Coordinates of C-alpha atoms in Angstrom, one line a residue:
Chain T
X128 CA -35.4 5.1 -7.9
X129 CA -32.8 7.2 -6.0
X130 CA -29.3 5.3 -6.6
X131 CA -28.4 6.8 -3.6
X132 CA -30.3 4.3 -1.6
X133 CA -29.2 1.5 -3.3
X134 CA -27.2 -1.3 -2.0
X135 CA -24.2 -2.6 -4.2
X136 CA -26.3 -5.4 -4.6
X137 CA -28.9 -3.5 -6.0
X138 CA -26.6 -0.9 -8.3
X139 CA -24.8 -4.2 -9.6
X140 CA -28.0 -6.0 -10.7
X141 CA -28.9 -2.4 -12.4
X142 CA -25.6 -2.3 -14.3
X143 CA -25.7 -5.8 -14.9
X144 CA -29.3 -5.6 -16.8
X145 CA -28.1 -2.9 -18.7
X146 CA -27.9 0.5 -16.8
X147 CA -24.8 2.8 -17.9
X148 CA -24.3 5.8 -15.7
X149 CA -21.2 7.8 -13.8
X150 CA -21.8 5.9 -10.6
X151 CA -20.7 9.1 -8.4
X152 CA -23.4 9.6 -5.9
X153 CA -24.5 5.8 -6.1
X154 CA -24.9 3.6 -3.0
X155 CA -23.9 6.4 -0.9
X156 CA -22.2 4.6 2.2
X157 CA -20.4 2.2 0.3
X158 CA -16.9 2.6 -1.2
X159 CA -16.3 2.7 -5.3
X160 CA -13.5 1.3 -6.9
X161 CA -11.4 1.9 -10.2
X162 CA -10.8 -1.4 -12.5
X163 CA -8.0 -2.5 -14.1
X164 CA -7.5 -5.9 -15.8
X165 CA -4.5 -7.3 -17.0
X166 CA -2.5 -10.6 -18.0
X167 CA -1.3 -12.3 -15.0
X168 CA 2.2 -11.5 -17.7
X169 CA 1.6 -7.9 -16.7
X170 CA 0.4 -8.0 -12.7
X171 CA 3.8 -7.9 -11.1
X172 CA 4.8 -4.6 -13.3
X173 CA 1.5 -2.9 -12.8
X174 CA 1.5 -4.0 -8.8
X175 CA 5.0 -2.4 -8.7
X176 CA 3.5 0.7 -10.6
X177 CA 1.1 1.0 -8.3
X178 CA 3.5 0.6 -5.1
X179 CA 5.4 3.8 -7.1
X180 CA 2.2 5.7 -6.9
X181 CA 0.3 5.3 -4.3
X182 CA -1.4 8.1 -4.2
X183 CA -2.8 7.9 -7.7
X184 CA -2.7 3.9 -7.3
X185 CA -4.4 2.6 -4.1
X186 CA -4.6 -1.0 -4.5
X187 CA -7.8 -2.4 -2.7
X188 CA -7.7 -5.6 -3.6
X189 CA -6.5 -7.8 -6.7
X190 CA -8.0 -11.2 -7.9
X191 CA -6.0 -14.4 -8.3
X192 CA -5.7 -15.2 -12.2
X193 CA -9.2 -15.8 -13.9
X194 CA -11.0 -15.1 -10.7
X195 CA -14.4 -12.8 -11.7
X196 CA -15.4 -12.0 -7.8
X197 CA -13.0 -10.6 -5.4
X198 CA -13.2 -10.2 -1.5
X199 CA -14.8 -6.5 -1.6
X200 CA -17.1 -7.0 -4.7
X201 CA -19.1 -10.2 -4.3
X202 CA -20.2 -9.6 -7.6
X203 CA -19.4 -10.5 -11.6
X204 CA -16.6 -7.8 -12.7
X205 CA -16.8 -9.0 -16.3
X206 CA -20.8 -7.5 -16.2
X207 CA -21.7 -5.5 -12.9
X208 CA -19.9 -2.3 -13.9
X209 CA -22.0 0.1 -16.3
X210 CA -19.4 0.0 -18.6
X211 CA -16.0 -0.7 -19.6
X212 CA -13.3 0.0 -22.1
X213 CA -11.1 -2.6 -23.6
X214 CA -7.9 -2.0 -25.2
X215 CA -5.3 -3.7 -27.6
X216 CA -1.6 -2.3 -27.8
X217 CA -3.1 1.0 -25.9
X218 CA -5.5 1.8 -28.2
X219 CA -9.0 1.6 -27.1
X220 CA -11.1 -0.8 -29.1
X221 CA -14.4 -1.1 -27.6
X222 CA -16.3 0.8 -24.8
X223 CA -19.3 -1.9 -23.6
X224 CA -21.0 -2.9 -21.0
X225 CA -20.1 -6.7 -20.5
X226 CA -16.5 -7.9 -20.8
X227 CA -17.2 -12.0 -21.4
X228 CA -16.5 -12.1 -24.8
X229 CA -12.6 -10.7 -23.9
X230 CA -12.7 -13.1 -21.0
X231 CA -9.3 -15.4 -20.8
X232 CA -8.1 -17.0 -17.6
X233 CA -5.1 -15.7 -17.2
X234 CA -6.8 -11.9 -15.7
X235 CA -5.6 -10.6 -13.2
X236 CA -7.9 -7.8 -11.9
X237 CA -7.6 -4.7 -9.7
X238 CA -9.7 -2.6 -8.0
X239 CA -7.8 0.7 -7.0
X240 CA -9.8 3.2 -4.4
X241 CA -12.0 5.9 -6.0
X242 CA -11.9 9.3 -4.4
X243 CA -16.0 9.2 -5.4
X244 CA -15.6 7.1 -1.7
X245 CA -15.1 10.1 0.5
X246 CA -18.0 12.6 -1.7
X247 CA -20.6 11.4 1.0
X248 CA -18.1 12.5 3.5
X249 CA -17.7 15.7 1.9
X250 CA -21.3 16.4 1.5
X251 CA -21.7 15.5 5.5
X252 CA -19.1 18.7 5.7
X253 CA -21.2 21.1 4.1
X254 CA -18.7 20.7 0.9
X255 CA -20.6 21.0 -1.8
X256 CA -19.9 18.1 -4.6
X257 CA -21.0 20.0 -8.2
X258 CA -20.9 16.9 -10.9
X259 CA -23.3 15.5 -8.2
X260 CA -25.4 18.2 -8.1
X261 CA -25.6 18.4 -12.0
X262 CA -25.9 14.7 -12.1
X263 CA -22.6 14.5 -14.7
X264 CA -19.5 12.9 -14.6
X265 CA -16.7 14.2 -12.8
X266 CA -14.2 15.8 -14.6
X267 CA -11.0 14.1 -15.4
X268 CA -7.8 15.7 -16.7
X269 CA -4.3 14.5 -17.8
X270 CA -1.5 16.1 -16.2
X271 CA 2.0 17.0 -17.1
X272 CA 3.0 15.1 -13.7
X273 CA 4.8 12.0 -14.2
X274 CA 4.1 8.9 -12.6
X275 CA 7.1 7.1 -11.2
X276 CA 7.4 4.0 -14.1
X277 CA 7.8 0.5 -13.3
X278 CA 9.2 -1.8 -15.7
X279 CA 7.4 -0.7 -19.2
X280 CA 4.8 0.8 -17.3
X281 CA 5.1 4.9 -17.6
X282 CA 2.3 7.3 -17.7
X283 CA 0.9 10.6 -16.6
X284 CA -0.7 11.2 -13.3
X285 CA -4.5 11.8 -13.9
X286 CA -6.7 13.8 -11.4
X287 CA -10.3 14.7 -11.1
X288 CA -11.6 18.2 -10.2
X289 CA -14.0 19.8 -7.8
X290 CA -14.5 23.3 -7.4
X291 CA -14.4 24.2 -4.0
X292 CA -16.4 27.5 -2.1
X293 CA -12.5 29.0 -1.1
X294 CA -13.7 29.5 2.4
X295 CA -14.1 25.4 2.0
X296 CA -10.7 24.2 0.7
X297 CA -9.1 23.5 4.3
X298 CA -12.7 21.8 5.5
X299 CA -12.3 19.6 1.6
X300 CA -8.5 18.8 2.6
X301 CA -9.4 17.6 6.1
X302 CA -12.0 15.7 5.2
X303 CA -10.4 13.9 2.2
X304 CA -7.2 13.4 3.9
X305 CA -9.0 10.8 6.5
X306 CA -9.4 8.4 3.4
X307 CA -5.3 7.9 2.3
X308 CA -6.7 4.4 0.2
X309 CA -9.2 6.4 -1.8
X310 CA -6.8 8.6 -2.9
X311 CA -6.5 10.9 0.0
X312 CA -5.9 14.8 0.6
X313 CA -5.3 17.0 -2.7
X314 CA -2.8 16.8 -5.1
X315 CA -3.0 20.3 -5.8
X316 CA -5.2 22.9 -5.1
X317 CA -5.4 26.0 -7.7
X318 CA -3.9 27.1 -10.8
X319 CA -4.2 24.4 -13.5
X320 CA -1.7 25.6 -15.2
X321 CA 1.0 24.6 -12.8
X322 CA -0.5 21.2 -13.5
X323 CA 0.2 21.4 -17.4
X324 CA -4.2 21.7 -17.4
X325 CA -4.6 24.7 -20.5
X326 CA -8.6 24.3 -20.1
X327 CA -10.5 23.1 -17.3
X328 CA -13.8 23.0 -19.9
X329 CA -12.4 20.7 -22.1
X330 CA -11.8 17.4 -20.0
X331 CA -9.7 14.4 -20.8
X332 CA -12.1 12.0 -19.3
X333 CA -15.7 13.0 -17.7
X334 CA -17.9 15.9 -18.7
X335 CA -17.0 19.7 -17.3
X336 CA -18.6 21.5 -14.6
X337 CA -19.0 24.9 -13.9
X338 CA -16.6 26.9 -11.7
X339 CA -18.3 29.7 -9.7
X340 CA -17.4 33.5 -8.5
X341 CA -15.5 32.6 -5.5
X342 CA -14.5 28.5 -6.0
X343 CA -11.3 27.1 -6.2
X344 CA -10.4 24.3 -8.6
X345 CA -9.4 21.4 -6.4
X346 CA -7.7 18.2 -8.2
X347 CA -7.6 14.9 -6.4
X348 CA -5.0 11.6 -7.7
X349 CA -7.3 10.3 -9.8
X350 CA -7.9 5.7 -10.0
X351 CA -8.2 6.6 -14.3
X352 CA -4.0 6.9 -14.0
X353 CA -4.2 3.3 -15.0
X354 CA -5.5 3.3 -17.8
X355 CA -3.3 6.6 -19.0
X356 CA -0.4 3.9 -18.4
X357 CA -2.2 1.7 -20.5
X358 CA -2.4 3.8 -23.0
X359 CA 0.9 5.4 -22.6
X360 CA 2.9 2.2 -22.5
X361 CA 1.0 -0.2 -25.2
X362 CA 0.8 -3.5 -23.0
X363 CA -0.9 -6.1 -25.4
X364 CA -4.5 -6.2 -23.4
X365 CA -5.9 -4.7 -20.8
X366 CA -9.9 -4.0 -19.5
X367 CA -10.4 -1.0 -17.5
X368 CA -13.8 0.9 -16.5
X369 CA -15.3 3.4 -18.4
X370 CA -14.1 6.6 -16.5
X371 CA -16.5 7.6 -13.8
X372 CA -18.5 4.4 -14.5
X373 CA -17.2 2.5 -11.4
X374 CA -17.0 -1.0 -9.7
X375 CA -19.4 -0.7 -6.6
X376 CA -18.3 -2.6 -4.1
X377 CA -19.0 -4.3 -1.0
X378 CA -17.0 -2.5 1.4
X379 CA -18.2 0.8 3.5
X380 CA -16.8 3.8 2.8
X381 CA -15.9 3.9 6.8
X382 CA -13.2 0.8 6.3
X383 CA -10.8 3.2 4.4
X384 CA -11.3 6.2 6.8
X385 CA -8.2 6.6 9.8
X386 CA -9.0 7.9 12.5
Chain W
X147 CA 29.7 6.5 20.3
X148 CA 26.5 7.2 21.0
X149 CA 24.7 5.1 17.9
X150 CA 21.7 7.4 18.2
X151 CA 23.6 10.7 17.0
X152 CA 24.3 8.3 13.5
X153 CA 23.7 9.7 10.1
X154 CA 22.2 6.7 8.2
X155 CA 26.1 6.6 5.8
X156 CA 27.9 6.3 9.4
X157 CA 25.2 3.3 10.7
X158 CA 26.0 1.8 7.2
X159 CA 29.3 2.2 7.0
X160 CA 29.9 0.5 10.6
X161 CA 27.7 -2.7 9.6
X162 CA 29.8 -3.0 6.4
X163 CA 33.1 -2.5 8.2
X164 CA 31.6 -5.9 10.2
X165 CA 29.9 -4.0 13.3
X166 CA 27.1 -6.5 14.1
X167 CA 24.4 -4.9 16.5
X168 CA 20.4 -5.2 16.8
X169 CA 19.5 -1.3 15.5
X170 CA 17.0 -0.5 17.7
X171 CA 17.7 3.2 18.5
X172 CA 20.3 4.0 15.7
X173 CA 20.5 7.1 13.7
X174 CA 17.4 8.8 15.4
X175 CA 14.8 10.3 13.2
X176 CA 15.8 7.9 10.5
X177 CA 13.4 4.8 9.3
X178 CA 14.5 2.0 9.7
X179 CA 13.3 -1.5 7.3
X180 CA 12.6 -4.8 7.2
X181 CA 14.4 -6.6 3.6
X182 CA 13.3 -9.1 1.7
X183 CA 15.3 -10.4 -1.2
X184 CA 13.9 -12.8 -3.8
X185 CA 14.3 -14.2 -7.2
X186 CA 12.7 -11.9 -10.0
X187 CA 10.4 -14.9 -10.6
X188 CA 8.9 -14.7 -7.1
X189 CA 8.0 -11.0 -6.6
X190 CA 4.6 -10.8 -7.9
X191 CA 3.9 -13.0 -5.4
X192 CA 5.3 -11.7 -2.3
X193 CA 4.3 -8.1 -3.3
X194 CA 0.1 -9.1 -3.6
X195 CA 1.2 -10.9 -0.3
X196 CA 2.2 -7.9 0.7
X197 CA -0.4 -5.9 -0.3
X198 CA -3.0 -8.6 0.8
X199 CA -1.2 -8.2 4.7
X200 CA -0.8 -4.0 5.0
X201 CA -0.4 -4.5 8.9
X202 CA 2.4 -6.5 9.0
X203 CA 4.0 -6.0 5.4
X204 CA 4.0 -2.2 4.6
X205 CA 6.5 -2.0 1.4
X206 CA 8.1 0.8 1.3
X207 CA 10.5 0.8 -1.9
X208 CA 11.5 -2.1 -4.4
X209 CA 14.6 -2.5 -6.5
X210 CA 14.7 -3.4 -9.8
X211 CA 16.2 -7.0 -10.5
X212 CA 19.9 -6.7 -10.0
X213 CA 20.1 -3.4 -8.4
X214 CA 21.3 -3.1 -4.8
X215 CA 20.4 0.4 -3.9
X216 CA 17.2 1.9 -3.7
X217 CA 15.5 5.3 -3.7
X218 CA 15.4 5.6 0.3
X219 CA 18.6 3.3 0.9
X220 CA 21.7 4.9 -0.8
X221 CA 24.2 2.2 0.1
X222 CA 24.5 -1.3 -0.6
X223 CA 21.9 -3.7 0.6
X224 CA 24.4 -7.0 0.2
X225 CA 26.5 -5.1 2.8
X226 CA 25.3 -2.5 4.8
X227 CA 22.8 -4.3 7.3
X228 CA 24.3 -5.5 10.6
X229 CA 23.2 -9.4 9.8
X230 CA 21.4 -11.2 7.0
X231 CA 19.7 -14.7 6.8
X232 CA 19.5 -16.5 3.9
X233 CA 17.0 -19.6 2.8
X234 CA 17.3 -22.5 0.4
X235 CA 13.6 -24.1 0.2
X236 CA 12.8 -22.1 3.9
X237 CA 16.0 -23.3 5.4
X238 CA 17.9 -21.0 7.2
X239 CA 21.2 -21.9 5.5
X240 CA 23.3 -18.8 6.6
X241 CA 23.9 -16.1 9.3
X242 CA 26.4 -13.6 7.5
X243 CA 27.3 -10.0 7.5
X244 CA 27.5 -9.7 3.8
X245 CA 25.5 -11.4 1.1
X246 CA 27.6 -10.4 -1.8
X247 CA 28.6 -14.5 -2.4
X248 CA 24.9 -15.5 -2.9
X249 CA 24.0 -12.5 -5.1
X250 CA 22.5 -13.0 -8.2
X251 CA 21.4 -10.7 -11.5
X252 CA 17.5 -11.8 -10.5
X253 CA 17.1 -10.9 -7.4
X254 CA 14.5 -7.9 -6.0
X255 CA 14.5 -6.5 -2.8
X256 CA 11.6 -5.5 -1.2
X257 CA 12.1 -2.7 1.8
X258 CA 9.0 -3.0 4.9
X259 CA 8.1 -0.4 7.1
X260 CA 9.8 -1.4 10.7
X261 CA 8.5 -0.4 14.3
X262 CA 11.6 0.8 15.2
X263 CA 10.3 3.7 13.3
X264 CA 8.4 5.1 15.5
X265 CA 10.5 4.2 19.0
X266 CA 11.5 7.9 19.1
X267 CA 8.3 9.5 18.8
X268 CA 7.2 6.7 21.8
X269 CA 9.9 8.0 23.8
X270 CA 9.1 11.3 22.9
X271 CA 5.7 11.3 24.3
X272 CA 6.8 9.7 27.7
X273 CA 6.5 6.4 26.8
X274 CA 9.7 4.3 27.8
X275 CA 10.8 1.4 25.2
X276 CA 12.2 -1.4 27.5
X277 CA 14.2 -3.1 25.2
X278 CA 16.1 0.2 24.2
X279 CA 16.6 0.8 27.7
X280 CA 18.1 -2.6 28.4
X281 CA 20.2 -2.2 25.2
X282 CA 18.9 -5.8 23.6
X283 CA 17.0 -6.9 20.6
X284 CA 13.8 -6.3 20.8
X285 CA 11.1 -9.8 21.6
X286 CA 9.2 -11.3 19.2
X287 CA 6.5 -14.0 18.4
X288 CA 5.3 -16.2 15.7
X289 CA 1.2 -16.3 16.2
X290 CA -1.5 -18.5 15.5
X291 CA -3.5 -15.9 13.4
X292 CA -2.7 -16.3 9.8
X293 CA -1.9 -13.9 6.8
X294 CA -3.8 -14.2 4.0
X295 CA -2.3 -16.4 1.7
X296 CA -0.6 -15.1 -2.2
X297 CA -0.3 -17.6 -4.5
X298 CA 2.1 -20.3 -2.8
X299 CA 3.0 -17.9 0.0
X300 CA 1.1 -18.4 3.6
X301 CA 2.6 -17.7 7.0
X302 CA 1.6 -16.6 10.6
X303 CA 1.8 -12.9 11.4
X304 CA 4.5 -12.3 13.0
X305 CA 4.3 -8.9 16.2
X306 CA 6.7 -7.4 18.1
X307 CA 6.1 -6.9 22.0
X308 CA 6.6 -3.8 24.4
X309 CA 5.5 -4.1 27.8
X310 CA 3.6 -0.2 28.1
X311 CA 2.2 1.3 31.8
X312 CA -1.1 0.5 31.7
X313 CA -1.7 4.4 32.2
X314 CA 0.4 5.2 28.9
X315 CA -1.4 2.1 26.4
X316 CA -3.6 4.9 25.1
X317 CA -1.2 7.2 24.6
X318 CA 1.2 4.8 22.7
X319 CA -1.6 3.6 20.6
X320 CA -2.4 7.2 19.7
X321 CA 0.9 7.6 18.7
X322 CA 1.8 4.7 16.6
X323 CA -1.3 4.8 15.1
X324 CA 0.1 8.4 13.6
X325 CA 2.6 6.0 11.8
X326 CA 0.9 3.5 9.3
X327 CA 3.4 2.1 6.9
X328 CA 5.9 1.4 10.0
X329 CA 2.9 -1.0 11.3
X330 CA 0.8 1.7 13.0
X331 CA -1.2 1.1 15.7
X332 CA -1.0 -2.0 17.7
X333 CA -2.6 -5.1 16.6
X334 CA -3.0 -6.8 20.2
X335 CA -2.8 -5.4 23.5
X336 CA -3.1 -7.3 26.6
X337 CA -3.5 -11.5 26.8
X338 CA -0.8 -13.0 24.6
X339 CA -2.5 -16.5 24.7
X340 CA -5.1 -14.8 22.4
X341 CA -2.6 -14.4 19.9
X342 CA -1.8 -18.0 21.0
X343 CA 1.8 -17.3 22.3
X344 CA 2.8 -19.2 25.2
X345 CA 5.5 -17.9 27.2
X346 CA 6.7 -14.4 26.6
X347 CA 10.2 -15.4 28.2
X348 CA 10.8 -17.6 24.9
X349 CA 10.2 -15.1 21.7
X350 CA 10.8 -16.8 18.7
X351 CA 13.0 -14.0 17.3
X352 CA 15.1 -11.2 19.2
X353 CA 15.6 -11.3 22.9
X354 CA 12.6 -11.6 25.8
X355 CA 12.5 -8.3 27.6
X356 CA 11.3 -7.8 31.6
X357 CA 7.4 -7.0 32.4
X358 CA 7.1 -4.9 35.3
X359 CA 4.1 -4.8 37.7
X360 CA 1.1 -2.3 35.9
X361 CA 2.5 -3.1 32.7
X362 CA 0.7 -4.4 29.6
X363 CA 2.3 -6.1 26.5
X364 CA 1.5 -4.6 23.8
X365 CA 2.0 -6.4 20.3
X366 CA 2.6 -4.6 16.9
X367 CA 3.0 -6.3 13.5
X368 CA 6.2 -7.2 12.8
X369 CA 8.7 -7.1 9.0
X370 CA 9.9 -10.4 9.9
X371 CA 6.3 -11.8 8.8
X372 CA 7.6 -12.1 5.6
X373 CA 10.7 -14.4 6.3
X374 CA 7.8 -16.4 9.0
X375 CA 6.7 -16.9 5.6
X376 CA 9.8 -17.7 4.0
X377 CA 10.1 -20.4 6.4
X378 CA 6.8 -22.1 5.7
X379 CA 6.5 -21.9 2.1
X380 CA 10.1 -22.7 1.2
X381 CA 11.1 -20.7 -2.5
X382 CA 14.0 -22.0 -3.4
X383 CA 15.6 -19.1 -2.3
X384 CA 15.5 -16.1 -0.2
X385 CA 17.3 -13.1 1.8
X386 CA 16.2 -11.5 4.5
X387 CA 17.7 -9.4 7.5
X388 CA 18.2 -10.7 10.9
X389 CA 15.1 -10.1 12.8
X390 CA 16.0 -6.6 14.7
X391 CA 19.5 -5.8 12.3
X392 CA 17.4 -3.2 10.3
X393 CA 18.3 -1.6 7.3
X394 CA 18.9 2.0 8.1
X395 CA 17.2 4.0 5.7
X396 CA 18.1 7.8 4.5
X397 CA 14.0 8.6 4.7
X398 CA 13.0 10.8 7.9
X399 CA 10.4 9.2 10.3
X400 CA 8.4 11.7 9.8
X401 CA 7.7 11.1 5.9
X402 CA 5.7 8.1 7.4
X403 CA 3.9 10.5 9.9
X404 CA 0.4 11.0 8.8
X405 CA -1.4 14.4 10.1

């Protein structure tokens, strides 16, 4: 099977049954999405949160209260992601693969745009995508940027990383920068340091990849922010997805590109 | 005075000193917004509706209950707009200059991207604005295409209308487009009876503007969707602007320029 060719359809039913894998490279064509689920209690402050920081926050669509479907994912969020983590007070409690058992009615969920979206894009480029190529996840690191809070919502802002050929980085930018609701052009590009990242082997989220003679560390706003709020700020309950382990939705990656 | 050469304090300081005046061509280069005020209580709502209607509700900034400044409007929002409305169950109870009587600890104000932003770089590229010419309010039109609903919140979508040369629609599509949270690109151009509006000479908001022979209207999403919506869903109260009496921001145009 080559989960590129896949349809959401498909790549649901897979995770559904009982697949777990980083979805990046999945269903190439169609657009991936970061979860969050909270109490409808919460939505307003985490929607506000989100309107803060857009960049790191692009809402694609939220559910009304208790809904499982929503307009661009046609199937069950509680099971059709590969996995999910669950926390209480911030503090993880479970990492699984079907979220029923937590189910209440009063969940609200988000879907926030996943910069995995534009990788076909950037492979079309001649931009080389390296946790693709080494079939991992993509790396995910905590910065020492701060998100603009909302209410009791404060948290880090949280980007991925690809290393980028240098001669590359203004073809990467380009390209990435015609998807704004998928989290857009780079947040930074270069010297991790500046972003409060000591090690670039040693992840926050994701598996590390290597950085060749010649690359450039690129870091995107990054749909895990979230759940770094989550775990920042303590809310009572909240579902996310397992980092790299996304919601496959319905929509094509060509609905979030501007012209 | 020429209200173009403004600094955003002056245009707010001459609307709180009781200067009432559509602001359509004020302080050049500065955005201009839509406001939406509403009880704490109702602002998860209005902000998914929000989010659920990009096109024609683009929030740019939020207050926290209570406050009446906000990060891109430095002055007071109960004073410093030409003319505000206010509701009581969707009834227009009040056309006033100042809203400080009806202001309550609760309320949240919600700041949307307005065309007007973009009027300068339309005039800029050779493309004339006919209502700024003729020194009225600009025309606009309730339609028969609906917003997707929030929760009790429904309403039409509401556009704006400039009549363009038929030789310069491309052009000012190319260049609105540029600008997506001040409404973009157009959402209509050409037959208003597809949009189901009737008789251009009767806008239902702002002032009907001449159509010249080789001229096209052309119809943009328009801030006052959310008090369309307002009117129809009747929350026991609400604030908003009076349809082309902006707020006058201190955020450039151009930090809602994309490349």
């Amino acid at each position: 099977m080559d989960p590129r060719g896949l349809t959401p359809g498909e790549a649901r039913g897979l995770f559904r049954g009982g697949v777990v894998a980083p979805t990046a490279g999945w269903a190439a064509g169609w657009a991936q999405a970061n979860l969050l689920v909270l109490p409808e209690e919460r939505a307003y402050e985490f929607l506000l949160f989100a309107q803060r920081n857009p960049r790191a926050c692009p809402v694609l669509d939220v559910t009304e209260a208790g809904e499982v479907s929503a307009s661009i994912f046609e199937g069950d969020l509680r099971t059709d992601l590969p996995a999910y983590r669950v926390y209480r007070d911030g503090e993880q409690v479970a990492e699984v693969g079907d979220v029923r058992e937590y189910w209440r009615d009063d969940l609200v969920c988000f879907l926030i745009g996943c910069s995995f979206t534009f990788e076909a894009a950037l492979l079309e480029a001649g931009v080389p995508v390296r946790h693709i190529e080494a079939g991992t996840n993509v790396p995910m690191y905590r910065t020492a940027r701060e998100c603009r809070p909302a209410g009791r919502l404060s948290g880090p802002l949280v980007v991925s990383m690809r290393p980028v050929p240098a001669e590359l980085v203004a073809e990467a930018v380009r390209v990435t920068a015609r998807y704004p609701a998928v989290h857009g052009a780079p947040v930074h590009v270069g010297d991790p340091a500046a972003l409060g990242i000591t090690d670039l082997d040693r992840p926050d989220f994701g598996e590390p990849v290597e950085i060749r003679a010649g690359e450039t560390p690129v870091f995107w706003a990054c749909g895990v922010t979230p759940q770094a709020a989550v775990m920042r700020s303590r809310p009572p309950f909240a579902i996310g997805h397992a980092p790299g382990h996304m919601a496959v939705t319905d929509a094509r990656d060509s609905a979030y590109l501007v012209p």
